[in-house]
């Protein structure tokens, strides 16, 4: 899925959840690679910040992701509220941890909405302020929060975390996640009112294969995903790569004279014009 398409689907899911009365939501999106153009020293152009061979496309962490994720947050709110670009504003809540706030003005004050981006364990105070500003009737979304459960907080933070997050009725309205399971690329998509779908991509560039029939009612656990992959695709990626080498041979090997009619690739005969 393209990032723009995921943001559009997320906006639709957030809208459905909001219409169902869910005013506190969590949205999880994969931040796409940086495709912007830069000029080093104002002269040398470069494209993006990562290469396909990089093990970590975001060596700068959340600070590097922030401007790209901020664009996703603005697209999300624009899709939910219908606000124009000029009616969407943003501000940095914590520069050190790259936590930000995006606000959108709806058709009425009651339709205003907010997104808190990259909220972490150390932003509970700010999150409490934002929650109070939004009030009980306005939509507040946490986009890619940096915590998943109460145990992610320190012992002295958990009391405040309960009151600010876990007792506020937050629900995951949309999730698009990518990770590895048994060495295979797995993608999860969850939407409010639809359910969850899990796909496995067995080879680079291949089409995804769904791992179940129908939608799942809740997010599948890692162990369940691994069991489904083992049952449906028992041959692991490394074994498939070995069999491919056996079938295709080593790429750097040249053909022998008996295979090429007495002429190797580096000893092709010259034509009349070359002599």
Short mmCIF file of C-alpha atoms in Angstrom, two decimals:
data_model
loop_
_atom_site.label_atom_id
_atom_site.label_comp_id
_atom_site.label_asym_id
_atom_site.label_seq_id
_atom_site.Cartn_x
_atom_site.Cartn_y
_atom_site.Cartn_z
CA UNK A 1 0.00 0.00 0.00
CA UNK A 2 1.21 3.48 -0.84
CA UNK A 3 1.55 5.88 2.10
CA UNK A 4 -0.96 8.30 0.58
CA UNK A 5 -3.49 5.49 0.13
CA UNK A 6 -2.92 4.36 3.71
CA UNK A 7 -3.51 7.89 5.00
CA UNK A 8 -6.73 8.09 2.99
CA UNK A 9 -7.96 4.75 4.35
CA UNK A 10 -6.96 5.82 7.85
CA UNK A 11 -9.04 8.99 7.51
CA UNK A 12 -12.07 6.92 6.47
CA UNK A 13 -11.61 4.55 9.42
CA UNK A 14 -11.15 7.42 11.88
CA UNK A 15 -14.31 9.05 10.53
CA UNK A 16 -16.31 5.82 10.99
CA UNK A 17 -15.06 5.44 14.53
CA UNK A 18 -15.79 9.08 15.34
CA UNK A 19 -19.33 8.75 14.00
CA UNK A 20 -19.71 5.73 16.29
CA UNK A 21 -18.84 7.94 19.25
CA UNK A 22 -15.14 7.10 19.66
CA UNK A 23 -13.46 10.42 20.48
CA UNK A 24 -10.08 9.05 21.58
CA UNK A 25 -8.33 7.05 18.88
CA UNK A 26 -4.95 5.54 18.03
CA UNK A 27 -3.67 5.45 14.45
CA UNK A 28 -0.57 3.53 13.36
CA UNK A 29 1.01 4.22 9.98
CA UNK A 30 4.30 3.23 8.36
CA UNK A 31 6.30 6.39 7.72
CA UNK A 32 7.42 6.23 4.06
CA UNK A 33 11.02 6.79 2.99
CA UNK A 34 12.06 10.37 2.52
CA UNK A 35 11.78 11.11 -1.20
CA UNK A 36 12.44 14.84 -0.97
CA UNK A 37 15.30 16.46 -2.89
CA UNK A 38 18.14 18.22 -1.12
CA UNK A 39 21.21 20.18 -2.12
CA UNK A 40 24.40 19.66 -0.18
CA UNK A 41 26.20 22.99 0.32
CA UNK A 42 23.48 24.48 -1.86
CA UNK A 43 24.93 22.91 -5.00
CA UNK A 44 25.12 19.10 -5.01
CA UNK A 45 21.62 17.58 -5.39
CA UNK A 46 20.74 14.37 -3.53
CA UNK A 47 17.45 12.46 -3.45
CA UNK A 48 15.98 11.27 -0.17
CA UNK A 49 17.85 10.12 2.90
CA UNK A 50 18.02 6.35 2.54
CA UNK A 51 19.07 3.63 0.12
CA UNK A 52 17.52 0.16 -0.41
CA UNK A 53 20.60 -1.52 1.05
CA UNK A 54 20.38 0.40 4.33
CA UNK A 55 19.57 -1.77 7.34
CA UNK A 56 17.96 1.21 9.06
CA UNK A 57 16.31 3.73 6.70
CA UNK A 58 15.92 6.16 9.60
CA UNK A 59 19.33 6.48 11.31
CA UNK A 60 18.17 9.81 12.72
CA UNK A 61 15.22 8.19 14.52
CA UNK A 62 12.02 10.11 15.21
CA UNK A 63 13.61 13.47 14.49
CA UNK A 64 14.35 12.37 10.94
CA UNK A 65 10.87 10.87 10.54
CA UNK A 66 9.09 13.91 12.00
CA UNK A 67 8.65 16.10 8.87
CA UNK A 68 7.37 13.13 6.83
CA UNK A 69 5.04 11.90 9.59
CA UNK A 70 3.83 15.48 10.08
CA UNK A 71 2.62 15.48 6.48
CA UNK A 72 0.71 12.24 7.14
CA UNK A 73 -0.92 13.79 10.21
CA UNK A 74 -2.04 16.82 8.24
CA UNK A 75 -3.45 14.61 5.45
CA UNK A 76 -5.28 12.53 8.05
CA UNK A 77 -6.96 15.53 9.66
CA UNK A 78 -7.77 17.06 6.31
CA UNK A 79 -9.55 13.85 5.32
CA UNK A 80 -11.46 13.62 8.61
CA UNK A 81 -12.56 17.23 9.01
CA UNK A 82 -12.59 18.45 5.41
CA UNK A 83 -10.54 21.46 6.51
CA UNK A 84 -8.47 23.34 3.96
CA UNK A 85 -4.70 23.46 4.25
CA UNK A 86 -4.77 26.94 5.80
CA UNK A 87 -7.08 25.77 8.59
CA UNK A 88 -4.59 23.12 9.74
CA UNK A 89 -1.80 24.20 12.07
CA UNK A 90 0.97 22.36 13.87
CA UNK A 91 3.39 22.97 16.69
CA UNK A 92 6.22 21.10 18.41
CA UNK A 93 5.40 19.87 21.91
CA UNK A 94 8.81 18.35 22.68
CA UNK A 95 11.73 19.04 20.34
CA UNK A 96 14.04 16.54 22.02
CA UNK A 97 11.62 13.61 21.59
CA UNK A 98 10.09 14.87 18.30
CA UNK A 99 6.56 15.05 19.67
CA UNK A 100 4.15 17.37 17.89
CA UNK A 101 0.54 18.52 17.81
CA UNK A 102 -1.60 19.12 14.71
CA UNK A 103 -4.91 20.97 14.92
CA UNK A 104 -7.70 21.22 12.32
CA UNK A 105 -10.71 23.51 12.31
CA UNK A 106 -13.90 21.77 11.26
CA UNK A 107 -17.13 23.33 10.00
CA UNK A 108 -18.12 24.00 13.64
CA UNK A 109 -16.07 24.15 16.87
CA UNK A 110 -17.45 20.74 17.83
CA UNK A 111 -15.94 19.29 14.63
CA UNK A 112 -12.42 20.53 15.38
CA UNK A 113 -9.91 17.69 15.73
CA UNK A 114 -6.35 17.15 16.91
CA UNK A 115 -3.54 14.68 16.32
CA UNK A 116 -0.68 14.17 18.76
CA UNK A 117 2.32 12.81 16.86
CA UNK A 118 4.92 10.47 18.40
CA UNK A 119 3.63 10.87 21.96
CA UNK A 120 5.98 9.02 24.31
CA UNK A 121 6.25 8.07 27.94
CA UNK A 122 7.78 11.43 28.85
CA UNK A 123 4.96 13.50 27.31
CA UNK A 124 2.19 12.55 29.76
CA UNK A 125 1.96 16.10 31.07
CA UNK A 126 1.60 17.55 27.58
CA UNK A 127 -0.86 14.85 26.62
CA UNK A 128 -2.98 15.70 29.66
CA UNK A 129 -3.05 19.36 28.55
CA UNK A 130 -4.03 18.41 24.99
CA UNK A 131 -6.75 16.08 26.27
CA UNK A 132 -8.19 18.84 28.41
CA UNK A 133 -8.07 21.31 25.50
CA UNK A 134 -9.90 18.87 23.21
CA UNK A 135 -12.57 18.14 25.77
CA UNK A 136 -14.79 15.09 25.86
CA UNK A 137 -16.63 15.84 22.61
CA UNK A 138 -13.77 16.63 20.23
CA UNK A 139 -11.68 14.07 18.36
CA UNK A 140 -8.12 13.44 19.57
CA UNK A 141 -5.90 10.90 17.80
CA UNK A 142 -2.50 9.57 18.83
CA UNK A 143 -0.50 8.96 15.66
CA UNK A 144 2.27 6.38 16.09
CA UNK A 145 2.48 6.63 19.90
CA UNK A 146 5.76 5.34 21.31
CA UNK A 147 4.09 3.13 23.91
CA UNK A 148 1.79 0.12 23.61
CA UNK A 149 0.99 -0.99 27.16
CA UNK A 150 1.14 0.20 30.73
CA UNK A 151 4.36 -1.77 31.32
CA UNK A 152 6.16 0.51 28.86
CA UNK A 153 6.05 3.24 31.54
CA UNK A 154 8.25 3.41 34.60
CA UNK A 155 6.74 2.49 37.96
CA UNK A 156 6.35 6.13 39.01
CA UNK A 157 4.68 7.03 35.68
CA UNK A 158 2.03 4.32 35.62
CA UNK A 159 -0.50 6.07 37.81
CA UNK A 160 -0.54 9.11 35.55
CA UNK A 161 -0.44 6.90 32.44
CA UNK A 162 -3.61 5.15 33.58
CA UNK A 163 -5.52 8.39 33.99
CA UNK A 164 -4.15 10.12 30.87
CA UNK A 165 -4.17 7.21 28.40
CA UNK A 166 -5.44 3.82 29.48
CA UNK A 167 -8.60 5.00 31.25
CA UNK A 168 -9.54 7.52 28.55
CA UNK A 169 -11.10 4.97 26.20
CA UNK A 170 -8.53 5.06 23.41
CA UNK A 171 -9.28 2.61 20.57
CA UNK A 172 -7.12 1.71 17.59
CA UNK A 173 -9.20 2.84 14.62
CA UNK A 174 -6.59 2.16 11.93
CA UNK A 175 -3.27 0.36 11.81
CA UNK A 176 -0.88 -0.36 8.95
CA UNK A 177 2.16 -2.24 10.26
CA UNK A 178 5.17 -3.90 8.65
CA UNK A 179 7.55 -6.33 10.38
CA UNK A 180 9.37 -9.63 9.94
CA UNK A 181 7.97 -12.98 11.09
CA UNK A 182 9.95 -16.20 10.57
CA UNK A 183 12.18 -14.20 8.25
CA UNK A 184 9.26 -13.25 5.98
CA UNK A 185 7.85 -9.78 5.38
CA UNK A 186 4.44 -9.42 7.05
CA UNK A 187 1.96 -6.58 6.78
CA UNK A 188 -1.03 -6.04 9.04
CA UNK A 189 -4.00 -3.81 8.28
CA UNK A 190 -6.67 -3.09 10.87
CA UNK A 191 -9.69 -0.83 10.33
CA UNK A 192 -12.54 0.17 12.62
CA UNK A 193 -15.71 -1.63 11.63
CA UNK A 194 -13.85 -3.95 9.24
CA UNK A 195 -11.37 -6.01 11.27
CA UNK A 196 -7.78 -7.11 10.71
CA UNK A 197 -6.03 -8.67 7.72
CA UNK A 198 -2.56 -10.25 7.68
CA UNK A 199 -0.45 -10.64 4.54
CA UNK A 200 2.89 -12.35 3.95
CA UNK A 201 5.29 -11.41 1.16
CA UNK A 202 7.43 -14.44 0.44
CA UNK A 203 9.89 -12.82 -1.94
CA UNK A 204 10.99 -9.29 -2.72
CA UNK A 205 8.60 -7.71 -5.18
CA UNK A 206 6.04 -10.51 -4.90
CA UNK A 207 2.33 -10.02 -4.35
CA UNK A 208 1.16 -10.45 -0.80
CA UNK A 209 -0.67 -13.61 0.24
CA UNK A 210 -3.40 -13.38 2.88
CA UNK A 211 -2.95 -15.74 5.81
CA UNK A 212 -6.59 -16.37 6.72
CA UNK A 213 -10.17 -16.45 5.50
CA UNK A 214 -12.25 -13.35 6.14
CA UNK A 215 -11.40 -10.53 8.52
CA UNK A 216 -9.95 -11.17 11.97
CA UNK A 217 -11.80 -9.64 14.94
CA UNK A 218 -8.60 -8.51 16.71
CA UNK A 219 -4.92 -7.96 16.02
CA UNK A 220 -3.22 -11.35 15.57
CA UNK A 221 -0.38 -12.33 17.86
CA UNK A 222 3.12 -13.04 16.56
CA UNK A 223 2.88 -16.73 17.48
CA UNK A 224 -0.38 -17.08 15.50
CA UNK A 225 1.18 -15.42 12.44
CA UNK A 226 4.22 -17.70 12.65
CA UNK A 227 2.00 -20.78 12.90
CA UNK A 228 -0.03 -19.71 9.86
CA UNK A 229 3.10 -19.08 7.79
CA UNK A 230 4.57 -22.45 8.78
CA UNK A 231 1.33 -24.25 7.88
CA UNK A 232 0.79 -22.52 4.53
CA UNK A 233 4.40 -21.93 3.46
CA UNK A 234 6.61 -24.48 5.22
CA UNK A 235 9.75 -23.72 3.20
CA UNK A 236 11.59 -20.78 4.85
CA UNK A 237 13.16 -17.99 2.83
CA UNK A 238 16.74 -19.22 3.26
CA UNK A 239 15.77 -22.66 1.90
CA UNK A 240 14.07 -21.08 -1.10
CA UNK A 241 17.17 -19.01 -1.78
CA UNK A 242 19.34 -22.15 -1.69
CA UNK A 243 17.08 -23.98 -4.11
CA UNK A 244 17.19 -20.99 -6.44
CA UNK A 245 20.99 -21.16 -6.48
CA UNK A 246 20.81 -24.87 -7.29
CA UNK A 247 18.43 -24.19 -10.18
CA UNK A 248 20.06 -21.08 -11.64
CA UNK A 249 23.69 -21.61 -10.73
CA UNK A 250 26.14 -19.07 -9.41
CA UNK A 251 25.72 -15.76 -11.15
CA UNK A 252 29.42 -15.01 -11.65
CA UNK A 253 30.26 -18.34 -13.32
CA UNK A 254 31.13 -18.18 -17.05
CA UNK A 255 30.15 -20.89 -19.46
CA UNK A 256 32.81 -23.40 -20.39
CA UNK A 257 34.04 -23.99 -23.93
CA UNK A 258 32.05 -27.19 -24.26
CA UNK A 259 28.85 -25.25 -23.38
CA UNK A 260 29.51 -22.24 -25.61
CA UNK A 261 30.71 -23.97 -28.76
CA UNK A 262 34.39 -23.43 -28.03
CA UNK A 263 34.01 -19.70 -27.43
CA UNK A 264 33.91 -18.14 -23.96
CA UNK A 265 32.24 -14.84 -23.23
CA UNK A 266 35.59 -13.03 -23.12
CA UNK A 267 36.98 -14.72 -26.24
CA UNK A 268 34.36 -13.96 -28.84
CA UNK A 269 35.85 -13.97 -32.37
CA UNK A 270 36.42 -10.64 -34.04
CA UNK A 271 34.32 -9.62 -37.00
CA UNK A 272 35.88 -8.72 -40.35
CA UNK A 273 35.51 -5.02 -39.59
CA UNK A 274 37.35 -5.38 -36.27
CA UNK A 275 40.38 -7.14 -37.76
#
